[in-house]
mmCIF file of C-alpha atoms and ligand atoms in Angstrom:
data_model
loop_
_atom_site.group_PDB
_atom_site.id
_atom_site.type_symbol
_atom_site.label_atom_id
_atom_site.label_comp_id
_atom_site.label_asym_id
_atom_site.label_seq_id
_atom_site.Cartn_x
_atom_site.Cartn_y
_atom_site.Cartn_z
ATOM 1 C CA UNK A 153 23.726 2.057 -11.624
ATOM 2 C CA UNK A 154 23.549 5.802 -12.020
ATOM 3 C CA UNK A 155 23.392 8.554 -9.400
ATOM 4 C CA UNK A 156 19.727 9.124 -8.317
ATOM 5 C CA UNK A 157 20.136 13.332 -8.560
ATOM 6 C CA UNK A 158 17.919 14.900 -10.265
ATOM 7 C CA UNK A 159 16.328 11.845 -12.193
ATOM 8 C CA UNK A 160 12.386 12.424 -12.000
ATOM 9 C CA UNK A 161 9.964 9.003 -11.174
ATOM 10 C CA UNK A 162 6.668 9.479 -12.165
ATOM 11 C CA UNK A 163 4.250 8.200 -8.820
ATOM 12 C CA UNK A 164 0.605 7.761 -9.505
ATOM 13 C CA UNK A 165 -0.901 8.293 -6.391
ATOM 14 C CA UNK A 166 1.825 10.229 -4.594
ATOM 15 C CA UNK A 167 -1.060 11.932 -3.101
ATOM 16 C CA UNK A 168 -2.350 8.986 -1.118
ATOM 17 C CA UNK A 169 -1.213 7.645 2.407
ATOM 18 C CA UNK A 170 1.558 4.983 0.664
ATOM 19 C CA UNK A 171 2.603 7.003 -2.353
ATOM 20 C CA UNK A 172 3.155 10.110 0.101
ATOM 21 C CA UNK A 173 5.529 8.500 2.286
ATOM 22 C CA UNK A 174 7.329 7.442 -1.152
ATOM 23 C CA UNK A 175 7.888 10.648 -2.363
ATOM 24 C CA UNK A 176 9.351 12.126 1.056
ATOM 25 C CA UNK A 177 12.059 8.804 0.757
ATOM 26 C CA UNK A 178 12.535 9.189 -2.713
ATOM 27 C CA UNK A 179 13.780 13.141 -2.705
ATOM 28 C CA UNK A 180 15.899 12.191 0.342
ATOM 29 C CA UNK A 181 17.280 9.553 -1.679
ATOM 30 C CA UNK A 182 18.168 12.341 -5.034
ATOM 31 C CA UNK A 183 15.435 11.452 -6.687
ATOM 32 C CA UNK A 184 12.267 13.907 -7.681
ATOM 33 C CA UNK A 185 9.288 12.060 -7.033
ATOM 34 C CA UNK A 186 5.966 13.625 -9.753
ATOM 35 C CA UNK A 187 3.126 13.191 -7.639
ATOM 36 C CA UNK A 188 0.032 12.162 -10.413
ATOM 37 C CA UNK A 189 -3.155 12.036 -8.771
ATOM 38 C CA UNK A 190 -6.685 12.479 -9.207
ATOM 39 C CA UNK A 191 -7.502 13.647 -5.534
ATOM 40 C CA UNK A 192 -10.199 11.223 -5.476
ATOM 41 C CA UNK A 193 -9.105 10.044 -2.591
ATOM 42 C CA UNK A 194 -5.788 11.381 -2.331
ATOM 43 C CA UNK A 195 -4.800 15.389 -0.904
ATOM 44 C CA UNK A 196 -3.186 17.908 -2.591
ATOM 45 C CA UNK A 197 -1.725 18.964 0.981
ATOM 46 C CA UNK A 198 0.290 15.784 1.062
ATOM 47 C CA UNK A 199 2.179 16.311 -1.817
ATOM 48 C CA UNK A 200 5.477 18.357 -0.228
ATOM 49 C CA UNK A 201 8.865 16.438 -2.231
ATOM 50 C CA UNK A 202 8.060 17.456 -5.871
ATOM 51 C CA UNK A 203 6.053 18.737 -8.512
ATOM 52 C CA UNK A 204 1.981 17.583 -8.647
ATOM 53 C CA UNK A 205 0.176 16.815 -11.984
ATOM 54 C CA UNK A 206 -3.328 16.238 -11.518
ATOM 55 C CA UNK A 207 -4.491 13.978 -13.650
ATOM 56 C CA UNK A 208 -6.253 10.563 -13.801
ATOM 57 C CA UNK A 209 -5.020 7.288 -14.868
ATOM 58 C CA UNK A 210 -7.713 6.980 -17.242
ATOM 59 C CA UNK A 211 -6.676 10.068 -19.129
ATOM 60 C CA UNK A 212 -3.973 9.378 -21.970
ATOM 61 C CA UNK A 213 -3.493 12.363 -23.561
ATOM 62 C CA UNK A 214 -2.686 13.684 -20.158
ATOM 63 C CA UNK A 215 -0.407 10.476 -19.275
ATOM 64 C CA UNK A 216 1.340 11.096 -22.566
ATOM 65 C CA UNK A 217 2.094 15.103 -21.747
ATOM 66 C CA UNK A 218 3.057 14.402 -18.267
ATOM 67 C CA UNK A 219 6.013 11.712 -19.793
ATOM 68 C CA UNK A 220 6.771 13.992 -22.492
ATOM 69 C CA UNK A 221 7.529 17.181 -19.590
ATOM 70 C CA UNK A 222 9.584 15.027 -17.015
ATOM 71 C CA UNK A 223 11.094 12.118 -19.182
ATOM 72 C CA UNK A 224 10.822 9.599 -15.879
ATOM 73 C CA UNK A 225 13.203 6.739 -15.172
ATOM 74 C CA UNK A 226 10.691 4.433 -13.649
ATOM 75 C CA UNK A 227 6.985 5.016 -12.590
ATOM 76 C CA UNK A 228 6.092 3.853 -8.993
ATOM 77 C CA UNK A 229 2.158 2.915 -9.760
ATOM 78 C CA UNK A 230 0.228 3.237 -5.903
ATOM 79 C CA UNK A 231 -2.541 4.854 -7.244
ATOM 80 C CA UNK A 232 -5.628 2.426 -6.686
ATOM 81 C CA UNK A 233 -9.177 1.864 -5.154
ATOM 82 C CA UNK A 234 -8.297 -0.578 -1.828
ATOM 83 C CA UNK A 235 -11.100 -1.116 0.423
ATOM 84 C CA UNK A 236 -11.912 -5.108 0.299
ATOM 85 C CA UNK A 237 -15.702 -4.013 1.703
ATOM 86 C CA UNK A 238 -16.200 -1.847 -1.351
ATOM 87 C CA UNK A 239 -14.704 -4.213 -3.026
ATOM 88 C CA UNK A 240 -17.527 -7.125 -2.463
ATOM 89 C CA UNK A 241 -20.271 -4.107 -2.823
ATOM 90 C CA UNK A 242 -19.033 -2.420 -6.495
ATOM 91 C CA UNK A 243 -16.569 -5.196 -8.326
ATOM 92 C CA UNK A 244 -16.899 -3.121 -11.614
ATOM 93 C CA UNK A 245 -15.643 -0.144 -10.100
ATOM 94 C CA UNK A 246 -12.084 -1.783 -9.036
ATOM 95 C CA UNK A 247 -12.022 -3.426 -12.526
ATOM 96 C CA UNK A 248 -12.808 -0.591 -14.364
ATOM 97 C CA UNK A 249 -10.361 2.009 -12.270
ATOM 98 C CA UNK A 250 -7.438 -0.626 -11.276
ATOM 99 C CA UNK A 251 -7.590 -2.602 -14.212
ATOM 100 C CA UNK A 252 -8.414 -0.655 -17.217
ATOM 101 C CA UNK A 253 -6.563 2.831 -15.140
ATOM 102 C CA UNK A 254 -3.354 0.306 -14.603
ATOM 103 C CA UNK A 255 -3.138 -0.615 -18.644
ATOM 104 C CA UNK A 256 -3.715 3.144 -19.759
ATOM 105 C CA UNK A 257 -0.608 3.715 -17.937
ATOM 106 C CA UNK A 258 1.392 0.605 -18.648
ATOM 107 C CA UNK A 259 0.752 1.602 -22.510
ATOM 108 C CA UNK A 260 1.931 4.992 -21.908
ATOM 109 C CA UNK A 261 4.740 4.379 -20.330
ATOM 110 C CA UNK A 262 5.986 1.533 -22.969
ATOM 111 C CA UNK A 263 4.994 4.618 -24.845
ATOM 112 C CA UNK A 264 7.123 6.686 -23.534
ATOM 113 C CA UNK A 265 9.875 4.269 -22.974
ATOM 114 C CA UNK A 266 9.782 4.482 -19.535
ATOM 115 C CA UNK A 267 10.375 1.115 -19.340
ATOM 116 C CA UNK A 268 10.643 0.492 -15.402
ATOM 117 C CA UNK A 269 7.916 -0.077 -13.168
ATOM 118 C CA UNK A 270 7.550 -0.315 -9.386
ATOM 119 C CA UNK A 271 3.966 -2.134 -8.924
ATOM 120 C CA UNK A 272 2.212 -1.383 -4.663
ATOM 121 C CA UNK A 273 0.445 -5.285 -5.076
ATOM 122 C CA UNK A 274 -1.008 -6.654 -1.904
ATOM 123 C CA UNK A 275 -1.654 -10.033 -0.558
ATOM 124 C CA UNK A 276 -4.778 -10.517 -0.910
ATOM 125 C CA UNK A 277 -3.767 -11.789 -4.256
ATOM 126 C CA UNK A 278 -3.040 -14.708 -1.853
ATOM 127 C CA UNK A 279 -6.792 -15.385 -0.216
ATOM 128 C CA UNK A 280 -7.526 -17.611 1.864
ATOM 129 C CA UNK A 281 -5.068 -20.763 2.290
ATOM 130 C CA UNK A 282 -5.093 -23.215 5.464
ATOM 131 C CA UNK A 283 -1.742 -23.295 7.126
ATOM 132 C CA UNK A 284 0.154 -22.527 4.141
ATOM 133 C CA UNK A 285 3.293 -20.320 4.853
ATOM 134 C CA UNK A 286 2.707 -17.363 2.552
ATOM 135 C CA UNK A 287 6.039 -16.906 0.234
ATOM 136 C CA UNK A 288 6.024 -15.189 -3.221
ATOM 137 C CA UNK A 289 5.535 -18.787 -4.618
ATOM 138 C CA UNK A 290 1.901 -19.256 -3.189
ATOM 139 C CA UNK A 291 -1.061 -20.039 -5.438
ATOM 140 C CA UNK A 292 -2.793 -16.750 -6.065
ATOM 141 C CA UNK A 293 -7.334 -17.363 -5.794
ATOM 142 C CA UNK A 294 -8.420 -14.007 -4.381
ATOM 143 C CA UNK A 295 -11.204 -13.931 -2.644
ATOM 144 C CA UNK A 296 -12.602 -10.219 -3.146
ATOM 145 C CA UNK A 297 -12.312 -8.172 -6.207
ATOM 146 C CA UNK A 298 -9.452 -5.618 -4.932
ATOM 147 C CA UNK A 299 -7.311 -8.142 -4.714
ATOM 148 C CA UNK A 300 -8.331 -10.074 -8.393
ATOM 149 C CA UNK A 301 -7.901 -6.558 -9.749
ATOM 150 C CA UNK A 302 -4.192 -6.271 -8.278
ATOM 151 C CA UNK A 303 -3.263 -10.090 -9.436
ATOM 152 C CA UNK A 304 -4.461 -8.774 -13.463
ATOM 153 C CA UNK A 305 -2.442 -6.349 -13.401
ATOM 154 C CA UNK A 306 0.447 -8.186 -11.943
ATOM 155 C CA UNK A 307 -0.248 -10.650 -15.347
ATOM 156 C CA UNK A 308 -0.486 -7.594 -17.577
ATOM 157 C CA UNK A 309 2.953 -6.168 -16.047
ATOM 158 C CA UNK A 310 4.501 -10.030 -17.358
ATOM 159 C CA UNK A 311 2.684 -9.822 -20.561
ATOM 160 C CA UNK A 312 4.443 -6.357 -21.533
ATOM 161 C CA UNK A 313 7.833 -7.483 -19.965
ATOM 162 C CA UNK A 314 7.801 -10.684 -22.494
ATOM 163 C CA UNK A 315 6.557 -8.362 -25.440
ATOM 164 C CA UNK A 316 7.923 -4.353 -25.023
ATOM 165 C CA UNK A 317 10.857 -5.263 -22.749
ATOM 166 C CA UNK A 318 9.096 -3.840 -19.268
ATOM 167 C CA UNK A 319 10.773 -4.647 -16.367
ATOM 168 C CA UNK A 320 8.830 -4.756 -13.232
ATOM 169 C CA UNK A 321 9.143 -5.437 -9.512
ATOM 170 C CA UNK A 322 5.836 -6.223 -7.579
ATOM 171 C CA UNK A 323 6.014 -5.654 -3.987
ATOM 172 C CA UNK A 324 3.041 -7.729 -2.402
ATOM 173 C CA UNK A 325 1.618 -5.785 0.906
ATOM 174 C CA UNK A 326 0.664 -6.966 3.796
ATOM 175 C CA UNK A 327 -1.170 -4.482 6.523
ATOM 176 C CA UNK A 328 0.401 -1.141 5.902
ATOM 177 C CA UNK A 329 0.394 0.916 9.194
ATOM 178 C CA UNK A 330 2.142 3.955 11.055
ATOM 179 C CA UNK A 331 2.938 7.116 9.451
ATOM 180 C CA UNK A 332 6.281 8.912 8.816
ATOM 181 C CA UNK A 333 7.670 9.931 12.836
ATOM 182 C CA UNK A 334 8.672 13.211 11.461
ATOM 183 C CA UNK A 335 4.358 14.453 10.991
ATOM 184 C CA UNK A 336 5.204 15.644 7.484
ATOM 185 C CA UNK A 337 3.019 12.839 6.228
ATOM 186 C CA UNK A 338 0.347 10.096 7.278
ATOM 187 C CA UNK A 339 -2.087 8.189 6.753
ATOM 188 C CA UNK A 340 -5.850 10.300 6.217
ATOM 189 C CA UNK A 341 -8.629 8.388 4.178
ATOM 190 C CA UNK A 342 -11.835 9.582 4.122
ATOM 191 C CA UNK A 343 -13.930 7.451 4.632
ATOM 192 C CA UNK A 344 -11.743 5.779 6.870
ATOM 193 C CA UNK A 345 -12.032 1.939 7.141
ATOM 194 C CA UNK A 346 -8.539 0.712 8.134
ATOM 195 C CA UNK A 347 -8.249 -1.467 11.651
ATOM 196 C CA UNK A 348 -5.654 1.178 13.145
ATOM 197 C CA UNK A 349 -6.924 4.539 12.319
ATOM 198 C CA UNK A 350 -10.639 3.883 13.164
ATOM 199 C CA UNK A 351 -9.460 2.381 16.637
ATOM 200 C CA UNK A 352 -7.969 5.628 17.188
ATOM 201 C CA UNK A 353 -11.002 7.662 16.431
ATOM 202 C CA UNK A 354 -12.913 5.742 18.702
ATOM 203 C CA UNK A 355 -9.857 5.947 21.662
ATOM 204 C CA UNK A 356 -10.540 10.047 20.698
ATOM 205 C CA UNK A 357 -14.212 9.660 20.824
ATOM 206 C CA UNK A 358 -14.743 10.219 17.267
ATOM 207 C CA UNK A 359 -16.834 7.092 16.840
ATOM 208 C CA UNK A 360 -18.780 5.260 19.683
ATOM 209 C CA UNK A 361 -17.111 1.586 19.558
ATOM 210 C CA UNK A 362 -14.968 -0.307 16.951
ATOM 211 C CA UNK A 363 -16.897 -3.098 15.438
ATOM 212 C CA UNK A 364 -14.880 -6.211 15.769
ATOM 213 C CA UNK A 365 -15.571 -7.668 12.182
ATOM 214 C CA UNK A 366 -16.234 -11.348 13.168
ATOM 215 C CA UNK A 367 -15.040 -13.327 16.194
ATOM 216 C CA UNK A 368 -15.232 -16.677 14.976
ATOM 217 C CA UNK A 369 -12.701 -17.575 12.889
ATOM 218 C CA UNK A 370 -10.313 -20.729 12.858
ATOM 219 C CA UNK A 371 -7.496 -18.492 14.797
ATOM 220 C CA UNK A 372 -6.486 -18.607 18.684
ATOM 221 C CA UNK A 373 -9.223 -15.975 19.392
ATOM 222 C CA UNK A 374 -11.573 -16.290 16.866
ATOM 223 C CA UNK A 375 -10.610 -12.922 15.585
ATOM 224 C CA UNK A 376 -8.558 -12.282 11.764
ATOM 225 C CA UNK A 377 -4.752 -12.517 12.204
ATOM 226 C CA UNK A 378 -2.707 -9.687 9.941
ATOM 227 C CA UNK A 379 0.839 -8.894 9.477
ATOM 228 C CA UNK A 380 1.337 -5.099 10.128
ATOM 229 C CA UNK A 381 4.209 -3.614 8.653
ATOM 230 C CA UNK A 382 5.151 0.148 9.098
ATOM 231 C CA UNK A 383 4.700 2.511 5.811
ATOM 232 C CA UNK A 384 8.279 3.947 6.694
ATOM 233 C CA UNK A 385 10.014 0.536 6.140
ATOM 234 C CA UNK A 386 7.878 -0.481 3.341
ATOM 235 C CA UNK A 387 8.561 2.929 0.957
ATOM 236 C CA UNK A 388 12.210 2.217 1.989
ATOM 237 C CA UNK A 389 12.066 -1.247 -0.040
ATOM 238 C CA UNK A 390 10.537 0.754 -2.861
ATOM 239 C CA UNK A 391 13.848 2.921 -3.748
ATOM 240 C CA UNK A 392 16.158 -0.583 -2.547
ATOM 241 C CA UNK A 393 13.197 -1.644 -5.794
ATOM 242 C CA UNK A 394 13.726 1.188 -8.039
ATOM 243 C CA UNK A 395 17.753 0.725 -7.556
ATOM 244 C CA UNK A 396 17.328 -2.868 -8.523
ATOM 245 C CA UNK A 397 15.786 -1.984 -11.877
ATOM 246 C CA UNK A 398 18.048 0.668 -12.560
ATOM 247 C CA UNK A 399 20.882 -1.406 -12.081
ATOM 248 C CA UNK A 400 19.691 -3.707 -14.935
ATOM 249 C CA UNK A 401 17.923 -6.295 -12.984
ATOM 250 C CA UNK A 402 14.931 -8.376 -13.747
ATOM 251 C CA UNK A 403 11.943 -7.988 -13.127
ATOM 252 C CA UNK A 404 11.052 -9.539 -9.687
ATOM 253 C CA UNK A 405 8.307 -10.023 -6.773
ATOM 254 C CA UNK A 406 8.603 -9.385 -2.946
ATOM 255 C CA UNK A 407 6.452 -9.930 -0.761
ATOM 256 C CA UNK A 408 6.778 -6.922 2.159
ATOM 257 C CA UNK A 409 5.372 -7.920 5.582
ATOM 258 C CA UNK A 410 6.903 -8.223 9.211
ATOM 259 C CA UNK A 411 6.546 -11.924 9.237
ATOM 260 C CA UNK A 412 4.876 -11.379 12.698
ATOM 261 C CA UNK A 413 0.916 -11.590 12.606
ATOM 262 C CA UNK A 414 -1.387 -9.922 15.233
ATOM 263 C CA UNK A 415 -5.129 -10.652 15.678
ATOM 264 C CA UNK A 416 -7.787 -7.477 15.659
ATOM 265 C CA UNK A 417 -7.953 -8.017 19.635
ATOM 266 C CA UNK A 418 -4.165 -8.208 20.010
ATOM 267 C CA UNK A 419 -4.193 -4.608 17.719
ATOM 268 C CA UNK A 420 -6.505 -3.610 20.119
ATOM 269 C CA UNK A 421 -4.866 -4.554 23.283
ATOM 270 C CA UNK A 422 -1.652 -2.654 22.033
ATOM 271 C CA UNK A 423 -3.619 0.444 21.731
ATOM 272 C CA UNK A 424 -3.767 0.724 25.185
ATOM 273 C CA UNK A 425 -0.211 0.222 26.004
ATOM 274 C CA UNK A 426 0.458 2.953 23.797
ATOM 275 C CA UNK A 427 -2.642 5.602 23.941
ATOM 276 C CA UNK A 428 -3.001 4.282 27.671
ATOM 277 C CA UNK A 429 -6.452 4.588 26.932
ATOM 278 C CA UNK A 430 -9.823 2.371 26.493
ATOM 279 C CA UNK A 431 -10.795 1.045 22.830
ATOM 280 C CA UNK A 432 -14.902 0.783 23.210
ATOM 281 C CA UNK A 433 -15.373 -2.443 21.305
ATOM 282 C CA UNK A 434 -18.360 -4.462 19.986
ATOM 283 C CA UNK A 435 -18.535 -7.995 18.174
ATOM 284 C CA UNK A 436 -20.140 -7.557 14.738
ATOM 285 C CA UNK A 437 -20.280 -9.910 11.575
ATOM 286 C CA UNK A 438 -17.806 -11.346 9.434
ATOM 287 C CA UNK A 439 -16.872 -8.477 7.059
ATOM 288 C CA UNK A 440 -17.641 -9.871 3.854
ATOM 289 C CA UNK A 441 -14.447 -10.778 1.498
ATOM 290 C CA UNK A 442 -11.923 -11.021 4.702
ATOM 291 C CA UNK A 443 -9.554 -13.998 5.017
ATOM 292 C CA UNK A 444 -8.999 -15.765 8.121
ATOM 293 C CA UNK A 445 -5.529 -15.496 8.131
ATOM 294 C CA UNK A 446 -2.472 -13.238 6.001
ATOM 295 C CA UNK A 447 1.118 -13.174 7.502
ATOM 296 C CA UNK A 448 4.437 -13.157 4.929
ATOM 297 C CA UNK A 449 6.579 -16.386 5.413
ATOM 298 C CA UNK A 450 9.028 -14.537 2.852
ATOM 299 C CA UNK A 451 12.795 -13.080 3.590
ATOM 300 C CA UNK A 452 13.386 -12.895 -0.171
ATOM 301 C CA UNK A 453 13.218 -8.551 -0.042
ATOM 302 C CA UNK A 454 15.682 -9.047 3.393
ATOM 303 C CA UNK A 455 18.352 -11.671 1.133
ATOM 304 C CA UNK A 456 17.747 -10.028 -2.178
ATOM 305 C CA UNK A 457 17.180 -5.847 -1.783
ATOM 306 C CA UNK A 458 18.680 -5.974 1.147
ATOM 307 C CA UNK A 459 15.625 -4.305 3.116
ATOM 308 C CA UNK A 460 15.679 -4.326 6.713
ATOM 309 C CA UNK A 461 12.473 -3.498 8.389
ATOM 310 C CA UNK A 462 13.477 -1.149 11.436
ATOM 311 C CA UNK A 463 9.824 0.186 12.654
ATOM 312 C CA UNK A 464 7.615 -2.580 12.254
ATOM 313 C CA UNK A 465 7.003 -3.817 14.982
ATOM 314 C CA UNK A 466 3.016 -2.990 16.688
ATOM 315 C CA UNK A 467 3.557 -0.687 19.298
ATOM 316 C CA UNK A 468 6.214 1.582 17.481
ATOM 317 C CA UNK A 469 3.298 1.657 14.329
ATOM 318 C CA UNK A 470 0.807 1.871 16.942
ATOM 319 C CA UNK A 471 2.659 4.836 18.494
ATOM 320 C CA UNK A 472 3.572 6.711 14.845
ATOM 321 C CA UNK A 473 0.072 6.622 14.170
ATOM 322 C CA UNK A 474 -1.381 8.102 17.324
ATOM 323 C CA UNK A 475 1.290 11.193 17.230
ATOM 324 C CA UNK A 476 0.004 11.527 13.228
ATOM 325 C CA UNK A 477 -3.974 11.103 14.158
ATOM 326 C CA UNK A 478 -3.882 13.633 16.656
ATOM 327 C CA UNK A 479 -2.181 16.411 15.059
ATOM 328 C CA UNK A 480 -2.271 15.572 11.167
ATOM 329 C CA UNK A 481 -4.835 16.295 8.620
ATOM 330 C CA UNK A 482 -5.055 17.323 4.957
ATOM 331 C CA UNK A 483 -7.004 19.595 3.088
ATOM 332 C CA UNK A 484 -7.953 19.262 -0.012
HETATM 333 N N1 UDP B 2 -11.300 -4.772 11.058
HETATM 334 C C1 UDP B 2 -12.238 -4.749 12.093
HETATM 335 N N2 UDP B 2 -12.934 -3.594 12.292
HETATM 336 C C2 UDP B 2 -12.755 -2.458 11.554
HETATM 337 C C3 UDP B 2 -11.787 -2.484 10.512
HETATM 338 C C4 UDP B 2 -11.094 -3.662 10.287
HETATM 339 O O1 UDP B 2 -12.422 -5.755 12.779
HETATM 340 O O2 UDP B 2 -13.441 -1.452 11.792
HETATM 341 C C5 UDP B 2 -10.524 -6.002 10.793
HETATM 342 C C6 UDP B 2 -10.738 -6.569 9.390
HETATM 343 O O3 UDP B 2 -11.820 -7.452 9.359
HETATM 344 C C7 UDP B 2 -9.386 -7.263 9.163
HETATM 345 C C8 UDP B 2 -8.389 -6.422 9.953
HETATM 346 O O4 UDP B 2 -9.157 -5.660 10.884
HETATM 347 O O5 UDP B 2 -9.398 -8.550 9.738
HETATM 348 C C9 UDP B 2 -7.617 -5.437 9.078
HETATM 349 O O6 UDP B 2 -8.546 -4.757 8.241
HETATM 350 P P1 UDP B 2 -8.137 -3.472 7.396
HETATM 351 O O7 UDP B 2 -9.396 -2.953 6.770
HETATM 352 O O8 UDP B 2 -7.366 -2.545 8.270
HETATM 353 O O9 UDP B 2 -7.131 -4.012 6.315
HETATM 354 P P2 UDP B 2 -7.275 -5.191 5.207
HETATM 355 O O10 UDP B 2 -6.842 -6.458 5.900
HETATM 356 O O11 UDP B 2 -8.686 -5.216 4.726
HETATM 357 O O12 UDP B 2 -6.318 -4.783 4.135
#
């Protein structure tokens, strides 16, 4: 493996709450993370570690320019539509912009002969299985359309490994949470429909009560059981990912979770150790789409990149998150 300095990697949505927090570890790492975004949903104030191309994965010609200016070792692909509700509501629009945005840039990369690729998957791939430790070896049967969108393109990412040499690695999300402790960075989505930040509105009075999306499920409360894990830690395995591929490795899946899982009223009751304030609650319907049940049963990122989580556990995510939502925001 060669030194990291200087060496550009090309990060579709480096603009967005994951892809952010990768850039700010990949230019402490040497590297100079090009933030390509289409600020649909990302913020042009969160790109601070390198240059910004504005652009959209549909666009080729632009895809092809950007490539030609900055010659990038690997791309680190984030950008994506990721709200399971939407999801159930418009499937063509995650096809059509995760999909068909996803192979635009494969091809111009193999184009390009950029031929290393660090895929943000997520476990939904999984859906729903009974009791079933989740490892990287799991049956994939999604049960909402973000996550069938992220399993194609995991398929397409084999397909142009066997035929143009592409070497991937996948990194399979569980709940990403927190935000970077420094406040250079966080998490801002507009709208916002993540568990964590829309608790927090409502502990700032921003929203009246946080609908509790179904409280009877098979689980010890009735409520869904996630497996948080902190954005710091999980960028971190991206660059332990990147090194792997530049050091001539094959192409690979992890799954990156805490291992620990936490029901929506055990997130809730950890809000108050931290904020030391109330969460106004009420029990709605199932959210369409939802599984009972993700947590990772995988060590394979620990025993193969290495990666040791150091912030994930609830209240310290709990706590970066708070500091973030009450002093952060982006402007467009
Ligand atoms: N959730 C909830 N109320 C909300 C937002 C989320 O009860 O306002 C639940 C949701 O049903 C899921 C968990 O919190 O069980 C995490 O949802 P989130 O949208 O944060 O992430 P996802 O699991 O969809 O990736």
């Amino acid at each position: 493996m060669t030194s990291a300095k200087g060496k550009h990697v090309l990060v579709t949505g480096g603009a967005g709450y994951i892809g952010s927090h990768a850039c700010k570890v990949l230019s402490a790492a040497g590297y100079i993370p090009v933030t390509y975004d289409n600020l649909v949903t990302g913020w042009r104030d969160a790109v601070k570690f390198g240059p910004f191309e504005p652009g959209d994965l549909l666009d080729r010609d632009r895809l092809d320019a950007v490539f030609s200016t900055y010659a990038p070792i690997a791309v680190m692909h984030f950008a994506a539509l990721s709200q399971v509700g939407e999801a159930m509501h418009k499937p063509g629009k995650y096809w059509h912009n995760n999909v068909c945005g996803s192979l635009c840039l494969i091809e111009a990369a193999v184009a390009a002969g950029c031929l290393q690729f660090v895929f943000s998957s997520t476990c939904a791939t999984y859906g729903e299985h009974d009791n079933v430790v989740l490892d990287e070896d799991t049956p994939q049967s999604p049960t909402n359309a973000y996550g069938a969108s992220k399993r194609a393109i995991e398929d397409m990412l084999v397909n142009f490994g066997d035929s143009h040499g592409l070497r991937h690695v996948t990194f399979r999300y569980f709940n990403v949470a927190g935000a970077d402790p420094d406040g250079e960075v966080g998490e801002f989505h507009r709208p916002e429909t993540h568990l964590i930040p829309v608790m927090l509105d409502v502990v700032q009075g921003k929203r009246p009560a946080l609908t509790i999306y179904g409280t009877d499920y098979d689980t010890p409360d009735g409520t869904c059981i996630r497996d948080y894990v902190h954005v710091m830690d999980l960028v971190d395995a991206h660059v332990l990912g990147l090194k792997w591929l530049d050091s001539g490795k094959k192409s690979r899946v992890f799954n990156l979770g805490s291992g620990h899982g936490f029901s929506v009223r055990e997130v809730i009751q950890h809000s108050g150790t931290v904020t030391n304030l109330p969460v106004a609650t009420v029990e709605g319907a199932r959210r369409p789409g939802d599984c009972s049940k993700l947590v990772s049963g995988s060590v394979r990122a620990e025993k193969e990149l290495g990666w040791s989580p150091k912030r994930s556990d609830l209240k310290a995510m709990i706590s970066d998150a708070w500091r973030w939502h009450q002093n952060g925001h982006y402007e467009r």
